[in-house]
Coordinates of C-alpha atoms in Angstrom, one line a residue:
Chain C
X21 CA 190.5 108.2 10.2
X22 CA 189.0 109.1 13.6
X23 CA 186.8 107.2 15.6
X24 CA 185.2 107.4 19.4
X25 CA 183.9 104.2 21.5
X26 CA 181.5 104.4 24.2
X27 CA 181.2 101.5 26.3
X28 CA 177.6 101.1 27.4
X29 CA 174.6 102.3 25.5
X30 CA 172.9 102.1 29.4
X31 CA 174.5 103.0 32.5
X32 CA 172.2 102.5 35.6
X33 CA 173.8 103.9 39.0
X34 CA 172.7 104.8 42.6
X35 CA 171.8 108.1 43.1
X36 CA 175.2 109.1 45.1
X37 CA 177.2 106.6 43.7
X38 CA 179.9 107.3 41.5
X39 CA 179.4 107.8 37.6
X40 CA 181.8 106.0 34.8
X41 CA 181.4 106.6 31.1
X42 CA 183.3 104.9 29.5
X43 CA 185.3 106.6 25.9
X44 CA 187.6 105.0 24.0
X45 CA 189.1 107.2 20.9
X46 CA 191.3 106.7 17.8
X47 CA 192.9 109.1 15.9
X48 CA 196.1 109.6 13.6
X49 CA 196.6 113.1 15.3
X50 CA 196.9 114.2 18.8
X51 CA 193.3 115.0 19.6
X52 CA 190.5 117.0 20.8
X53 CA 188.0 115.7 22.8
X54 CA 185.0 116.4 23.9
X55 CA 182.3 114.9 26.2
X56 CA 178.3 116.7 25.7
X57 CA 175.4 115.7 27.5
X58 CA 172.0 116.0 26.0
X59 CA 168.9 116.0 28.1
X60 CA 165.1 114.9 26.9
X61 CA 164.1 117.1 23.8
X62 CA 167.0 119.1 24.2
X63 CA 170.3 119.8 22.1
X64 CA 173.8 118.9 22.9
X65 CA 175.7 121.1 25.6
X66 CA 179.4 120.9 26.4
X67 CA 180.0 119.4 29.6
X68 CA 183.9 119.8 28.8
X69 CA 186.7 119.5 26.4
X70 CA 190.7 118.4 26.3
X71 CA 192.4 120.6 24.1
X72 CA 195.9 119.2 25.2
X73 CA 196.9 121.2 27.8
X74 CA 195.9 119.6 31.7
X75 CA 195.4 115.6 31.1
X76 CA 192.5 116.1 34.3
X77 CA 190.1 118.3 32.6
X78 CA 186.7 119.3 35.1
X79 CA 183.4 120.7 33.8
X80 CA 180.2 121.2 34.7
X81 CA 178.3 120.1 36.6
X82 CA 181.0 118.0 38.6
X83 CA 181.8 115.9 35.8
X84 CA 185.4 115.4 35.2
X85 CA 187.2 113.6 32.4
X86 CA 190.7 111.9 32.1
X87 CA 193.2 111.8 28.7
X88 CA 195.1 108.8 29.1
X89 CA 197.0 108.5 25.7
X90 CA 198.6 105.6 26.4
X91 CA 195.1 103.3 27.1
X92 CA 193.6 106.2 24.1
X93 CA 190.5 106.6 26.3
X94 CA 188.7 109.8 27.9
X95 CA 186.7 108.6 30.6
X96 CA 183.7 110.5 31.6
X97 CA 183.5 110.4 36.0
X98 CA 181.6 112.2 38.7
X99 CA 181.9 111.4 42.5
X100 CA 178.5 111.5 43.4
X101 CA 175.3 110.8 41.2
X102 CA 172.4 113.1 41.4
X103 CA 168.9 113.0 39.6
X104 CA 169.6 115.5 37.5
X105 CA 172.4 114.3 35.9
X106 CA 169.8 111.3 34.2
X107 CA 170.8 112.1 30.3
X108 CA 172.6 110.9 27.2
X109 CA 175.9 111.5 27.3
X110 CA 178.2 111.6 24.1
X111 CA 182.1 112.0 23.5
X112 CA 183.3 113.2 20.8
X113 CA 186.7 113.7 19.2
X114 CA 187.7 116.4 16.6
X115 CA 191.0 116.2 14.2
X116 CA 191.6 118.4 11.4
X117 CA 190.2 117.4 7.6
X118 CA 191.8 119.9 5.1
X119 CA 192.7 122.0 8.0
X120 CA 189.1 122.2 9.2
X121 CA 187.1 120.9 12.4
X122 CA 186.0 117.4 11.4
X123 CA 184.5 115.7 14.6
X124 CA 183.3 112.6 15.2
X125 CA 180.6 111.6 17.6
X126 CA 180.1 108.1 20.2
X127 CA 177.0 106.3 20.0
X128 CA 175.9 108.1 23.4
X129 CA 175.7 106.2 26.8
X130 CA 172.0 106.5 28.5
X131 CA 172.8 107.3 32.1
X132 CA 170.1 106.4 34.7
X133 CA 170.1 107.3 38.3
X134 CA 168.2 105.0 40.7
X135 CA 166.8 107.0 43.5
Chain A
X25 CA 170.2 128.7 26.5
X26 CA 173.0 128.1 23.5
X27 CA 172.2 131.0 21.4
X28 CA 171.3 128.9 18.4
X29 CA 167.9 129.0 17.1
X30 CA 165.9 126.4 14.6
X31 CA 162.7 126.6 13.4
X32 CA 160.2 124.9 13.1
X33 CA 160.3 122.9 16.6
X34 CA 158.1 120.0 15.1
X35 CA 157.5 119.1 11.5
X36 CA 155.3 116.3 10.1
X37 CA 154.9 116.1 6.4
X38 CA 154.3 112.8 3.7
X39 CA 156.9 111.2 1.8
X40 CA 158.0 112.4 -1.5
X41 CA 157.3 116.0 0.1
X42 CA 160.0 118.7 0.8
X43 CA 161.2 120.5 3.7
X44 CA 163.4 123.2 4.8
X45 CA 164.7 123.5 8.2
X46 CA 166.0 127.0 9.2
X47 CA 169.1 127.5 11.5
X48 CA 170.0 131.1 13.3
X49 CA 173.8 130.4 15.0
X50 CA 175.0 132.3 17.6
X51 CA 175.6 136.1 17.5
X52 CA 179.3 136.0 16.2
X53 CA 179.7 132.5 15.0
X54 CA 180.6 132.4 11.0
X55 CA 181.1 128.7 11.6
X56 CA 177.2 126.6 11.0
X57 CA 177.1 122.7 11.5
X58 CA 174.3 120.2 10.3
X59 CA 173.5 116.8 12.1
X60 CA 171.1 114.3 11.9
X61 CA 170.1 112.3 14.7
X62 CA 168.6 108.9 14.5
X63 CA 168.0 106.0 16.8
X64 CA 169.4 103.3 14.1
X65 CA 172.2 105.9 13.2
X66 CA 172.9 108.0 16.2
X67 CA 174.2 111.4 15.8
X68 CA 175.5 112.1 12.6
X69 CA 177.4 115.0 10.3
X70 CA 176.0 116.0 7.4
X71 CA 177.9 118.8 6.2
X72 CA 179.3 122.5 7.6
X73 CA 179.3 126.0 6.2
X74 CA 181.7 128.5 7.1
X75 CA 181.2 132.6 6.1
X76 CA 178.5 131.4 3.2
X77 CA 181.1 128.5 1.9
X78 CA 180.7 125.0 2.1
X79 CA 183.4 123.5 3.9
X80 CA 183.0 119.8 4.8
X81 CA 180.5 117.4 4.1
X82 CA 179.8 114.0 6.0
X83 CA 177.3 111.7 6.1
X84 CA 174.7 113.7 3.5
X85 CA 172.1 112.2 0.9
X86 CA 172.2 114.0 -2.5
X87 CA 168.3 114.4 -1.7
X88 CA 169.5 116.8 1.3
X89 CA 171.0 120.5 0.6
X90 CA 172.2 123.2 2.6
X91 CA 173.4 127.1 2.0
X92 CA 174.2 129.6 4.6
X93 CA 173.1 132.9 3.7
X94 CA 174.9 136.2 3.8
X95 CA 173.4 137.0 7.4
X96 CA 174.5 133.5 8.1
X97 CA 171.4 132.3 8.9
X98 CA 171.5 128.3 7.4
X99 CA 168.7 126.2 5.4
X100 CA 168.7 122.3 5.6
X101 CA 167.0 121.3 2.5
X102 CA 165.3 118.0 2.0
X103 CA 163.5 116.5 -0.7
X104 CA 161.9 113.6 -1.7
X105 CA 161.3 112.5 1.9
X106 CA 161.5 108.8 2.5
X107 CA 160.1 107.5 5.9
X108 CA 163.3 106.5 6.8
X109 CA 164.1 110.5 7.2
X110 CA 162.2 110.9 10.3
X111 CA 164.8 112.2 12.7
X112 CA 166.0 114.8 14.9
X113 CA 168.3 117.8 12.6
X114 CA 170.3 119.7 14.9
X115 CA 172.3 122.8 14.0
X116 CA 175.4 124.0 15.4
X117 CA 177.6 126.6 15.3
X118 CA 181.0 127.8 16.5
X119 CA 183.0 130.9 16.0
X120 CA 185.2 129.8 12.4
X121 CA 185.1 126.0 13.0
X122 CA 188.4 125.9 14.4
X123 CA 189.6 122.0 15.7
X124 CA 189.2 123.0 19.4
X125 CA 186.2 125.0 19.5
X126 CA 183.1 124.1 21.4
X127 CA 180.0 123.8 19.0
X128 CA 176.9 125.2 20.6
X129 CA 174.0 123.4 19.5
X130 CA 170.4 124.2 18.7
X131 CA 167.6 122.6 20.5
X132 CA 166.6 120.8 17.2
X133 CA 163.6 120.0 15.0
X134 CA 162.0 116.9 14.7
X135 CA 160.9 115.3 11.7
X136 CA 158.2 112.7 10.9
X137 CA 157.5 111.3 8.0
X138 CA 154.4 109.6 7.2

C-alpha cells in the first residue's frame, strides 16, 4: 500500500523568505511523485514530478523538490516567497495497481505569505 | 488553462435528488480520472476510465456511477444525495493513465446539498 504525509496543514512564511513543504511518502515500489498546487476555485496543476531519473527535480514557478529515498520524503522548497505563490499545495505519489496509475494524494499544506 | 472541461461550474440541488456531472478531457487523453474533494476527507479517488473501460475504482459510494462515452467525454453520476455529498468533483485526465503521467485536472464543480 501507498501512502503520502504532509507535514503542516498551514505554512505561514515571509514574503521572500524561503518556502518548506514538507512530504513524507511510503510505497512498496520505487515511486512517482508528484507535487500540484491548487489556487482559490481552481483545479490542481503540476508544479513537478520525479519519475526516477535526476533526484533534484525543478518546476514552475521556482519551486523545486528533492527525492531522498533513504529519509522516503520529497520536500517541496523555493528560495524566495512571493504573493502569488499563496495556495494549497498537495504531493502526491503514484505506483502501479494491476499495472495501472493508482495515485495517492497528501492532505494538502495551506501556504500563506505574509507581506 | 488544462484543457479539461466540466460542466456545470456550480450545482445546488436537495437531498435524495440526482445529479450528473459532465467531464470533457483533454484533446488526446483516453485516460479520465474522478475525485472528490472535501474538507473532512480531502482530495479523494473515486474511480478511472480508460478508452470507455473502467479501470480502477477508489474511494466510491455504490450511490455514485460513472461511464466514459465513445467520444470520451465522462459522466459522474450521483444519486440519492445525502448532505454529506456537498463537495468539490474534479475530473482529470492523462494520455492512457500510465504510472508517470501528469493528470491535468478540470477546474471542478461544486456541489451543495441542501
Amino acid at each position: 500500500a501507498q501512502s503520502v504525509t504532509q507535514l503542516g496543514s498551514h505554512v505561514s512564511v515571509s514574503e521572500g523568505a524561503l518556502v518548506l513543504l514538507r512530504c513524507n511518502y511510503s510505497s512498496s515500489v520505487p515511486p512517482y511523485l508528484f507535487w500540484y498546487v491548487q489556487y482559490p476555485n481552481q483545479g490542481l496543476q503540476l508544479l513537478l514530478k520525479y519519475t526516477s531519473a535526476a533526484t533534484l527535480v525543478k518546476g514552475i514557478n521556482g519551486f523545486e523538490a528533492e527525492f531522498k529515498k533513504s529519509e522516503t520524503s520529497f520536500h517541496l522548497t523555493k528560495p524566495s516567497a512571493h504573493m502569488s505563490d499563496a495556495a494549497e499545495y498537495f504531493c502526491a505519489v503514484s505506483g502501479r495497481s494491476g499495472g495501472y496509475q493508482k495515485v495517492t494524494f497528501g492532505t494538502g499544506t495551506k501556504l500563506q505569505v505574509i507581506p | 488553462d488544462s484543457g479539461v472541461t466540466q460542466t456545470p461550474k456550480h450545482l445546488i440541488t436537495a437531498t435524495g435528488q440526482r445529479v450528473t456531472l459532465r467531464c470533457s478531457p483533454r484533446s488526446g487523453d483516453l485516460s479520465v480520472y474522478w475525485y472528490q474533494q472535501s474538507l473532512d476527507q480531502g482530495l479523494q479517488f473515486l474511480i478511472q476510465y480508460y478508452n470507455g473501460e473502467e479501470r480502477a475504482k477508489g474511494n466510491i459510494l455504490e450511490r455514485f456511477s460513472a461511464q466514459q462515452f465513445p467520444d470520451l467525454h465522462s459522466e459522474l453520476n450521483l444519486s440519492s444525495l445525502e448532505l454529506g455529498d456537498s463537495a468539490l468533483y474534479f475530473c482529470a485526465s492523462s494520455v492512457v493513465g500510465g504510472w508517470a503521467e501528469t493528470q491535468y485536472f478540470g477546474p471542478g464543480t461544486r456541489l451543495l446539498v441542501l
